[in-house]
Short mmCIF file of C-alpha atoms in Angstrom, two decimals:
data_model
loop_
_atom_site.label_atom_id
_atom_site.label_comp_id
_atom_site.label_asym_id
_atom_site.label_seq_id
_atom_site.Cartn_x
_atom_site.Cartn_y
_atom_site.Cartn_z
CA MET K 922 3.79 18.39 2.93
CA ASN K 923 6.00 18.84 0.28
CA PRO K 924 8.65 21.25 1.69
CA ILE K 925 8.73 19.14 4.81
CA ILE K 926 9.92 16.01 2.49
CA TRP K 927 12.21 17.70 0.87
CA TRP K 928 13.81 18.75 4.23
CA ILE K 929 14.01 15.50 5.05
CA ARG K 930 15.84 14.27 1.61
CA SER K 931 18.31 16.82 2.11
CA SER K 932 18.84 16.23 5.44
CA PHE K 933 19.75 12.87 4.90
CA GLN K 934 20.68 12.96 1.62
CA SER K 935 22.40 9.14 1.38
CA VAL K 936 18.85 7.51 2.19
CA GLN K 937 16.33 6.43 0.11
CA ASP K 938 12.33 6.78 0.14
CA MET K 939 10.10 4.43 -0.57
CA GLY K 940 6.68 6.12 -1.38
CA SER K 941 3.43 4.64 0.21
CA ASP K 942 1.80 2.91 -3.24
CA SER K 943 5.04 1.27 -4.06
CA LEU K 944 5.10 -0.04 0.20
CA VAL K 945 1.42 -1.11 -0.55
CA GLN K 946 2.77 -3.32 -3.66
CA GLN K 947 5.59 -4.58 -1.94
CA LEU K 948 3.45 -5.91 1.12
CA ALA K 949 1.06 -7.01 -1.42
CA GLN K 950 3.17 -9.19 -3.20
CA LYS K 951 5.85 -10.04 -1.08
CA PRO K 952 4.51 -10.97 2.44
CA GLY K 953 7.42 -11.70 4.69
CA HIS K 954 9.93 -9.56 2.24
CA VAL K 955 9.90 -5.93 4.22
CA LEU K 956 10.43 -5.54 7.57
CA LEU K 957 8.47 -2.13 8.78
CA LEU K 958 10.76 -0.10 11.68
CA ASP K 959 8.26 2.26 13.75
CA VAL K 960 10.44 4.71 14.51
CA ARG K 961 8.09 6.15 17.31
CA SER K 962 7.94 6.68 21.36
CA ALA K 963 5.60 3.77 22.81
CA ALA K 964 2.98 6.08 23.17
CA GLU K 965 2.79 7.06 19.61
CA TYR K 966 2.77 2.93 18.36
CA GLU K 967 0.33 2.63 20.96
CA VAL K 968 -2.07 5.43 19.59
CA SER K 969 -1.60 3.49 15.23
CA HIS K 970 0.98 2.25 13.74
CA LEU K 971 1.25 -0.16 10.10
CA GLU K 972 -0.14 -3.56 10.98
CA GLY K 973 3.02 -5.75 11.78
CA ALA K 974 5.60 -3.08 11.87
CA VAL K 975 8.49 -3.92 15.25
CA ARG K 976 9.02 -0.53 17.31
CA ILE K 977 12.77 1.16 17.61
CA ASP K 978 13.20 3.80 19.61
CA PRO K 979 13.55 6.79 18.28
CA ASP K 980 16.89 7.26 21.18
CA THR K 981 18.82 4.23 20.36
CA SER K 982 22.07 4.98 19.62
CA ASP K 983 23.28 0.99 20.03
CA VAL K 984 22.35 0.25 15.90
CA GLY K 985 24.21 -3.03 16.01
CA THR K 986 22.32 -4.29 18.67
CA VAL K 987 19.42 -3.26 16.61
CA VAL K 988 21.13 -4.83 13.44
CA LYS K 989 21.60 -8.41 15.49
CA GLU K 990 18.42 -8.97 17.11
CA LEU K 991 16.13 -8.05 13.84
CA GLY K 992 18.19 -10.55 12.31
CA LEU K 993 19.64 -8.16 9.74
CA THR K 994 23.04 -9.33 9.34
CA ALA K 995 24.83 -11.06 6.01
CA SER K 996 23.37 -14.25 6.78
CA GLY K 997 20.38 -13.66 7.21
CA PRO K 998 17.09 -13.71 4.51
CA ALA K 999 17.08 -10.66 1.90
CA ARG K 1000 14.71 -8.21 2.80
CA ASP K 1001 13.50 -5.02 2.64
CA VAL K 1002 13.69 -2.73 5.78
CA VAL K 1003 11.58 0.24 5.58
CA CYS K 1004 11.85 2.38 8.92
CA TYR K 1005 8.94 5.44 9.17
CA CYS K 1006 8.21 7.81 12.09
CA THR K 1007 5.30 11.12 11.83
CA VAL K 1008 7.16 12.65 9.15
CA GLY K 1009 10.02 11.00 7.94
CA TYR K 1010 12.83 12.72 10.57
CA ARG K 1011 13.21 9.89 12.73
CA SER K 1012 12.97 6.99 10.65
CA SER K 1013 15.53 8.58 8.31
CA ARG K 1014 17.69 9.10 11.21
CA LEU K 1015 17.51 5.47 12.19
CA ALA K 1016 17.55 4.55 8.16
CA GLN K 1017 20.92 6.00 7.51
CA GLN K 1018 22.60 4.71 11.23
CA LEU K 1019 21.44 1.20 9.77
CA ASP K 1020 22.38 1.22 6.36
CA GLN K 1021 25.75 2.49 7.51
CA ALA K 1022 26.02 -0.10 10.08
CA LEU K 1023 24.92 -2.82 7.46
CA SER K 1024 27.92 -1.69 5.16
CA THR K 1025 30.25 -2.08 7.78
CA GLY K 1026 29.47 -5.63 9.19
CA ALA K 1027 28.15 -3.98 11.93
CA GLN K 1028 31.05 -4.62 13.79
CA GLY K 1029 33.02 -1.68 12.25
CA SER K 1030 35.45 -3.37 9.91
CA PRO K 1031 33.74 -3.51 6.27
CA GLY K 1032 31.70 -5.97 5.60
CA PRO K 1033 29.98 -6.79 2.12
CA SER K 1034 27.17 -4.63 1.06
CA PRO K 1035 24.21 -5.39 2.82
CA SER K 1036 21.79 -7.58 1.75
CA PRO K 1037 18.75 -5.81 3.22
CA ARG K 1038 18.25 -2.06 1.01
CA VAL K 1039 17.08 0.02 4.05
CA TYR K 1040 14.60 2.48 3.29
CA ASN K 1041 12.94 5.41 4.63
CA LEU K 1042 8.79 5.71 4.04
CA GLU K 1043 8.00 9.30 2.36
CA GLY K 1044 6.59 11.18 4.88
CA GLY K 1045 5.99 8.69 7.51
CA LEU K 1046 2.90 7.64 8.87
CA VAL K 1047 1.52 11.02 8.54
CA LYS K 1048 0.94 11.24 4.38
CA TRP K 1049 0.00 7.26 4.99
CA ALA K 1050 -2.73 8.19 6.64
CA ASN K 1051 -3.98 11.04 5.44
CA GLU K 1052 -3.44 8.78 1.71
CA GLY K 1053 -6.42 6.58 3.39
CA LYS K 1054 -3.77 4.06 3.99
CA PRO K 1055 -4.38 0.81 6.42
CA ILE K 1056 -3.35 1.10 10.27
CA VAL K 1057 -3.97 -0.57 13.50
CA ASP K 1058 -4.72 0.58 17.35
CA SER K 1059 -2.14 -1.46 19.97
CA GLY K 1060 -5.22 -4.36 19.95
CA GLY K 1061 -4.60 -4.66 16.50
CA MET K 1062 -7.48 -2.75 15.09
CA PRO K 1063 -7.92 -1.07 12.62
CA THR K 1064 -8.01 3.08 13.46
CA PRO K 1065 -8.04 5.83 11.08
CA LEU K 1066 -5.76 7.89 14.41
CA VAL K 1067 -2.12 8.90 13.92
CA HIS K 1068 -0.69 10.25 17.32
CA PRO K 1069 0.63 13.58 15.55
CA TYR K 1070 3.91 13.85 17.71
CA SER K 1071 3.20 17.33 18.90
CA ALA K 1072 0.90 20.37 18.26
CA VAL K 1073 2.66 21.72 15.16
CA TRP K 1074 3.53 18.82 12.95
CA SER K 1075 -0.85 17.03 13.99
CA TYR K 1076 -1.35 20.32 11.21
CA LEU K 1077 -0.62 17.81 8.96
CA LEU K 1078 -2.91 15.61 9.06
CA GLN K 1079 -6.49 15.73 7.79
CA PRO K 1080 -8.32 16.36 11.09
CA GLU K 1081 -9.92 13.15 11.24
CA PHE K 1082 -7.44 12.20 11.77
CA ARG K 1083 -5.50 13.69 14.55
CA ALA K 1084 -5.71 12.46 18.10
CA LYS K 1085 -5.78 13.98 20.84
CA ILE K 1086 -2.12 14.51 22.70
#
């Protein structure tokens, strides 16, 4: 997993990572302060996701609308935004776009420094599941399974966590 994390970090150098243990701590200590964004397909999200996560289409191009719909404006509540996907590439791309949109006021004009801090979940759902951290299925029930995105990425998951694709 470490080479994948390194590759993603080098591809998105402006994106800050949040480790899984830090996220668990944030969620426990500050409920409602963290907005989780699942940047995967509907099929992936249906298999499993972090409880309370909002799914964002990984191919979305209108980040300004995402910012407005989620209330991520300077006047909105101050909170951290943590994006995640299978391993972190798609979520890092969205985190970078969100950070840029927030720093320009999402309108293309310079604005105040963003109130929400935007992070990528280091290692994505693969690392989270491999560490035995909780995930839920489409019905909100605990599940160990993760949609691996592709057959290649499935090898990063421990066998007992691989959903069939």
